[in-house]
PDB file of C-alpha atoms and ligand atoms in Angstrom:
ATOM      1  CA  MET I   1      72.000  59.734 166.901  1.00  0.00           C
ATOM      2  CA  ALA I   2      70.102  56.443 167.295  1.00  0.00           C
ATOM      3  CA  CYS I   3      71.299  53.364 169.188  1.00  0.00           C
ATOM      4  CA  ILE I   4      70.639  50.181 167.119  1.00  0.00           C
ATOM      5  CA  LEU I   5      71.108  46.690 168.602  1.00  0.00           C
ATOM      6  CA  VAL I   6      71.864  43.810 166.206  1.00  0.00           C
ATOM      7  CA  LEU I   7      70.692  40.635 167.807  1.00  0.00           C
ATOM      8  CA  ASN I   8      71.796  37.256 166.318  1.00  0.00           C
ATOM      9  CA  GLY I   9      70.519  33.863 167.401  1.00  0.00           C
ATOM     10  CA  PRO I  10      71.943  30.284 167.435  1.00  0.00           C
ATOM     11  CA  ASN I  11      74.630  29.006 165.028  1.00  0.00           C
ATOM     12  CA  LEU I  12      75.065  32.403 163.351  1.00  0.00           C
ATOM     13  CA  ASN I  13      78.516  32.457 164.972  1.00  0.00           C
ATOM     14  CA  LEU I  14      79.357  29.727 162.406  1.00  0.00           C
ATOM     15  CA  LEU I  15      78.676  31.969 159.378  1.00  0.00           C
ATOM     16  CA  GLY I  16      81.414  31.664 156.775  1.00  0.00           C
ATOM     17  CA  SER I  17      81.679  27.905 157.069  1.00  0.00           C
ATOM     18  CA  ARG I  18      78.028  27.003 157.733  1.00  0.00           C
ATOM     19  CA  GLU I  19      76.026  26.016 154.615  1.00  0.00           C
ATOM     20  CA  PRO I  20      77.531  28.827 152.455  1.00  0.00           C
ATOM     21  CA  ASP I  21      74.983  28.090 149.639  1.00  0.00           C
ATOM     22  CA  GLN I  22      72.220  29.153 152.047  1.00  0.00           C
ATOM     23  CA  TYR I  23      74.046  31.734 154.216  1.00  0.00           C
ATOM     24  CA  GLY I  24      76.950  33.093 152.143  1.00  0.00           C
ATOM     25  CA  HIS I  25      80.763  33.053 152.647  1.00  0.00           C
ATOM     26  CA  ARG I  26      81.103  35.996 154.965  1.00  0.00           C
ATOM     27  CA  THR I  27      81.709  35.595 158.680  1.00  0.00           C
ATOM     28  CA  LEU I  28      79.472  37.212 161.232  1.00  0.00           C
ATOM     29  CA  GLN I  29      82.422  39.358 162.307  1.00  0.00           C
ATOM     30  CA  GLU I  30      82.931  40.692 158.709  1.00  0.00           C
ATOM     31  CA  ILE I  31      79.218  41.458 158.304  1.00  0.00           C
ATOM     32  CA  MET I  32      79.052  43.195 161.655  1.00  0.00           C
ATOM     33  CA  GLU I  33      82.237  45.294 160.959  1.00  0.00           C
ATOM     34  CA  ASP I  34      80.691  46.602 157.725  1.00  0.00           C
ATOM     35  CA  LEU I  35      77.432  47.355 159.604  1.00  0.00           C
ATOM     36  CA  THR I  36      79.247  49.128 162.386  1.00  0.00           C
ATOM     37  CA  ARG I  37      81.293  51.205 159.938  1.00  0.00           C
ATOM     38  CA  PHE I  38      78.312  52.202 157.871  1.00  0.00           C
ATOM     39  CA  GLY I  39      76.099  52.975 160.893  1.00  0.00           C
ATOM     40  CA  GLY I  40      78.901  55.007 162.496  1.00  0.00           C
ATOM     41  CA  ALA I  41      79.421  56.980 159.222  1.00  0.00           C
ATOM     42  CA  CYS I  42      75.701  57.852 159.322  1.00  0.00           C
ATOM     43  CA  GLY I  43      75.981  58.993 162.954  1.00  0.00           C
ATOM     44  CA  HIS I  44      74.473  55.979 164.609  1.00  0.00           C
ATOM     45  CA  GLU I  45      75.750  53.605 167.310  1.00  0.00           C
ATOM     46  CA  ILE I  46      75.571  49.921 166.451  1.00  0.00           C
ATOM     47  CA  LEU I  47      75.705  47.314 169.260  1.00  0.00           C
ATOM     48  CA  HIS I  48      76.030  43.614 168.479  1.00  0.00           C
ATOM     49  CA  VAL I  49      75.098  40.554 170.465  1.00  0.00           C
ATOM     50  CA  GLN I  50      75.211  36.900 169.266  1.00  0.00           C
ATOM     51  CA  GLU I  51      73.969  34.174 171.536  1.00  0.00           C
ATOM     52  CA  ASN I  52      73.075  30.522 171.133  1.00  0.00           C
ATOM     53  CA  SER I  53      70.727  30.217 174.110  1.00  0.00           C
ATOM     54  CA  GLU I  54      67.099  31.455 174.075  1.00  0.00           C
ATOM     55  CA  GLY I  55      67.113  32.718 177.684  1.00  0.00           C
ATOM     56  CA  VAL I  56      70.270  34.851 177.071  1.00  0.00           C
ATOM     57  CA  LEU I  57      68.637  36.330 173.999  1.00  0.00           C
ATOM     58  CA  VAL I  58      65.575  37.218 175.971  1.00  0.00           C
ATOM     59  CA  GLU I  59      67.743  38.877 178.584  1.00  0.00           C
ATOM     60  CA  ALA I  60      69.570  40.830 175.813  1.00  0.00           C
ATOM     61  CA  VAL I  61      66.146  42.216 174.792  1.00  0.00           C
ATOM     62  CA  HIS I  62      65.373  43.244 178.419  1.00  0.00           C
ATOM     63  CA  LYS I  63      68.857  44.882 178.610  1.00  0.00           C
ATOM     64  CA  ALA I  64      68.193  46.763 175.354  1.00  0.00           C
ATOM     65  CA  ALA I  65      65.214  48.491 176.978  1.00  0.00           C
ATOM     66  CA  ALA I  66      67.228  49.408 180.042  1.00  0.00           C
ATOM     67  CA  ASP I  67      70.024  50.761 177.781  1.00  0.00           C
ATOM     68  CA  SER I  68      67.460  52.901 175.761  1.00  0.00           C
ATOM     69  CA  VAL I  69      68.130  51.113 172.485  1.00  0.00           C
ATOM     70  CA  ASP I  70      66.059  52.775 169.783  1.00  0.00           C
ATOM     71  CA  TYR I  71      65.798  49.927 167.223  1.00  0.00           C
ATOM     72  CA  ILE I  72      66.656  46.258 167.033  1.00  0.00           C
ATOM     73  CA  ILE I  73      67.770  44.313 163.988  1.00  0.00           C
ATOM     74  CA  ILE I  74      67.141  40.698 164.814  1.00  0.00           C
ATOM     75  CA  ASN I  75      67.946  37.400 163.214  1.00  0.00           C
ATOM     76  CA  PRO I  76      66.442  34.939 165.643  1.00  0.00           C
ATOM     77  CA  ALA I  77      67.725  32.066 163.454  1.00  0.00           C
ATOM     78  CA  ALA I  78      66.193  28.700 164.460  1.00  0.00           C
ATOM     79  CA  TYR I  79      64.203  30.480 167.244  1.00  0.00           C
ATOM     80  CA  THR I  80      62.338  32.311 164.488  1.00  0.00           C
ATOM     81  CA  HIS I  81      60.208  29.190 164.185  1.00  0.00           C
ATOM     82  CA  THR I  82      59.767  28.293 167.821  1.00  0.00           C
ATOM     83  CA  SER I  83      60.233  31.138 170.360  1.00  0.00           C
ATOM     84  CA  VAL I  84      57.253  32.558 172.022  1.00  0.00           C
ATOM     85  CA  ALA I  85      59.543  33.747 174.814  1.00  0.00           C
ATOM     86  CA  LEU I  86      61.589  35.967 172.471  1.00  0.00           C
ATOM     87  CA  ARG I  87      58.453  37.261 170.739  1.00  0.00           C
ATOM     88  CA  ASP I  88      56.981  38.146 174.229  1.00  0.00           C
ATOM     89  CA  ALA I  89      60.174  39.925 175.139  1.00  0.00           C
ATOM     90  CA  LEU I  90      60.082  42.092 172.018  1.00  0.00           C
ATOM     91  CA  LEU I  91      56.368  42.816 172.708  1.00  0.00           C
ATOM     92  CA  ALA I  92      57.276  43.774 176.265  1.00  0.00           C
ATOM     93  CA  VAL I  93      59.975  46.267 175.567  1.00  0.00           C
ATOM     94  CA  ARG I  94      58.144  47.805 172.534  1.00  0.00           C
ATOM     95  CA  ILE I  95      61.439  48.543 170.721  1.00  0.00           C
ATOM     96  CA  PRO I  96      60.661  48.673 167.021  1.00  0.00           C
ATOM     97  CA  PHE I  97      62.572  45.941 165.185  1.00  0.00           C
ATOM     98  CA  ILE I  98      63.296  44.452 161.752  1.00  0.00           C
ATOM     99  CA  GLU I  99      63.488  40.726 161.219  1.00  0.00           C
ATOM    100  CA  VAL I 100      66.363  39.682 159.054  1.00  0.00           C
ATOM    101  CA  HIS I 101      67.326  36.406 157.448  1.00  0.00           C
ATOM    102  CA  LEU I 102      70.262  35.537 155.289  1.00  0.00           C
ATOM    103  CA  SER I 103      68.568  32.728 153.343  1.00  0.00           C
ATOM    104  CA  ALA I 104      65.515  32.886 151.084  1.00  0.00           C
ATOM    105  CA  MET I 105      63.113  31.289 153.561  1.00  0.00           C
ATOM    106  CA  ALA I 106      60.211  31.000 151.013  1.00  0.00           C
ATOM    107  CA  ASN I 107      62.319  28.482 149.006  1.00  0.00           C
ATOM    108  CA  ARG I 108      63.111  26.309 152.024  1.00  0.00           C
ATOM    109  CA  GLU I 109      61.488  23.628 154.170  1.00  0.00           C
ATOM    110  CA  PRO I 110      57.813  24.248 155.209  1.00  0.00           C
ATOM    111  CA  PHE I 111      58.689  24.649 158.916  1.00  0.00           C
ATOM    112  CA  ARG I 112      60.868  27.719 157.961  1.00  0.00           C
ATOM    113  CA  GLN I 113      57.752  29.416 156.508  1.00  0.00           C
ATOM    114  CA  ILE I 114      56.470  29.939 160.026  1.00  0.00           C
ATOM    115  CA  SER I 115      57.831  33.032 161.910  1.00  0.00           C
ATOM    116  CA  TYR I 116      56.832  34.079 165.429  1.00  0.00           C
ATOM    117  CA  PHE I 117      58.135  37.539 164.685  1.00  0.00           C
ATOM    118  CA  SER I 118      56.984  38.776 161.260  1.00  0.00           C
ATOM    119  CA  ASP I 119      53.586  39.973 162.286  1.00  0.00           C
ATOM    120  CA  ILE I 120      54.993  42.285 164.973  1.00  0.00           C
ATOM    121  CA  ALA I 121      58.091  43.489 163.041  1.00  0.00           C
ATOM    122  CA  MET I 122      58.464  46.842 161.263  1.00  0.00           C
ATOM    123  CA  GLY I 123      59.344  44.679 158.271  1.00  0.00           C
ATOM    124  CA  VAL I 124      61.157  41.534 157.212  1.00  0.00           C
ATOM    125  CA  ILE I 125      64.220  41.265 154.972  1.00  0.00           C
ATOM    126  CA  THR I 126      65.173  37.785 153.789  1.00  0.00           C
ATOM    127  CA  GLY I 127      67.356  36.120 151.146  1.00  0.00           C
ATOM    128  CA  PHE I 128      70.174  38.634 150.575  1.00  0.00           C
ATOM    129  CA  LYS I 129      72.752  36.735 152.680  1.00  0.00           C
ATOM    130  CA  GLY I 130      74.949  39.161 154.602  1.00  0.00           C
ATOM    131  CA  GLU I 131      73.528  42.082 152.687  1.00  0.00           C
ATOM    132  CA  SER I 132      70.141  41.542 154.478  1.00  0.00           C
ATOM    133  CA  TYR I 133      71.545  43.230 157.620  1.00  0.00           C
ATOM    134  CA  MET I 134      72.738  46.342 155.627  1.00  0.00           C
ATOM    135  CA  LEU I 135      69.264  46.567 153.961  1.00  0.00           C
ATOM    136  CA  ALA I 136      67.668  46.540 157.375  1.00  0.00           C
ATOM    137  CA  LEU I 137      70.043  49.182 158.744  1.00  0.00           C
ATOM    138  CA  GLN I 138      69.283  51.311 155.664  1.00  0.00           C
ATOM    139  CA  ALA I 139      65.560  50.912 156.260  1.00  0.00           C
ATOM    140  CA  ILE I 140      65.974  52.094 159.862  1.00  0.00           C
ATOM    141  CA  ILE I 141      68.121  55.118 158.725  1.00  0.00           C
ATOM    142  CA  ASN I 142      65.333  55.956 156.212  1.00  0.00           C
ATOM    143  CA  HIS I 143      62.750  55.632 159.010  1.00  0.00           C
ATOM    144  CA  ILE I 144      64.803  57.979 161.218  1.00  0.00           C
ATOM    145  CA  GLU I 145      65.429  60.575 158.338  1.00  0.00           C
ATOM    146  CA  PRO I 146      62.575  60.141 155.865  1.00  0.00           C
TER     147      PRO I 146
HETATM  148  C1  DQA C 201      68.069  31.886 159.267  1.00  0.00           C
HETATM  149  C2  DQA C 201      66.951  30.927 158.717  1.00  0.00           C
HETATM  150  C3  DQA C 201      66.562  29.946 159.863  1.00  0.00           C
HETATM  151  O1  DQA C 201      65.605  29.079 159.402  1.00  0.00           O
HETATM  152  C4  DQA C 201      67.765  29.131 160.299  1.00  0.00           C
HETATM  153  O2  DQA C 201      67.398  28.257 161.392  1.00  0.00           O
HETATM  154  C5  DQA C 201      68.919  30.019 160.672  1.00  0.00           C
HETATM  155  C6  DQA C 201      69.257  31.162 159.832  1.00  0.00           C
HETATM  156  C7  DQA C 201      68.523  32.774 158.158  1.00  0.00           C
HETATM  157  O3  DQA C 201      69.179  33.763 158.509  1.00  0.00           O
HETATM  158  O4  DQA C 201      68.423  32.478 156.930  1.00  0.00           O
HETATM  159  O5  DQA C 201      69.682  29.684 161.595  1.00  0.00           O
HETATM  160  O6  DQA C 201      67.479  32.682 160.243  1.00  0.00           O
END
């Protein structure tokens, strides 16, 4: 059994009502319930944290190491494009992670083309709205049981 932490950054608590053309109609709670159910059915523990502040997200990464989390699925949201602190936290704890985005970043503003995480991630999944998280979980499960 693996322990997988799903870490969500700022404004993702507003999913469902926030720019549905970009991010879909499902709430974060609905997405996480599906993920927890599927992960549990496959024998894995899914933990979820959503925070709006950068420092609290950094501390959640530190706690993940203390809690022996095996993998992280992270949507850093706007911090994707700015956060050296969160990148350094992930480098420090060395927990393998997948970077996830709901929207198709390649079709959006130029500043969204820059990620502080992609080059150190196991992989990046972008553009499948809420389904992006499920694809990331499936990739981790395949990694555990090739
Ligand atoms: C996002 C894309 C980011 O550019 C944006 O700031 C978000 C969400 C996504 O999931 O598509 O908040 O990470």
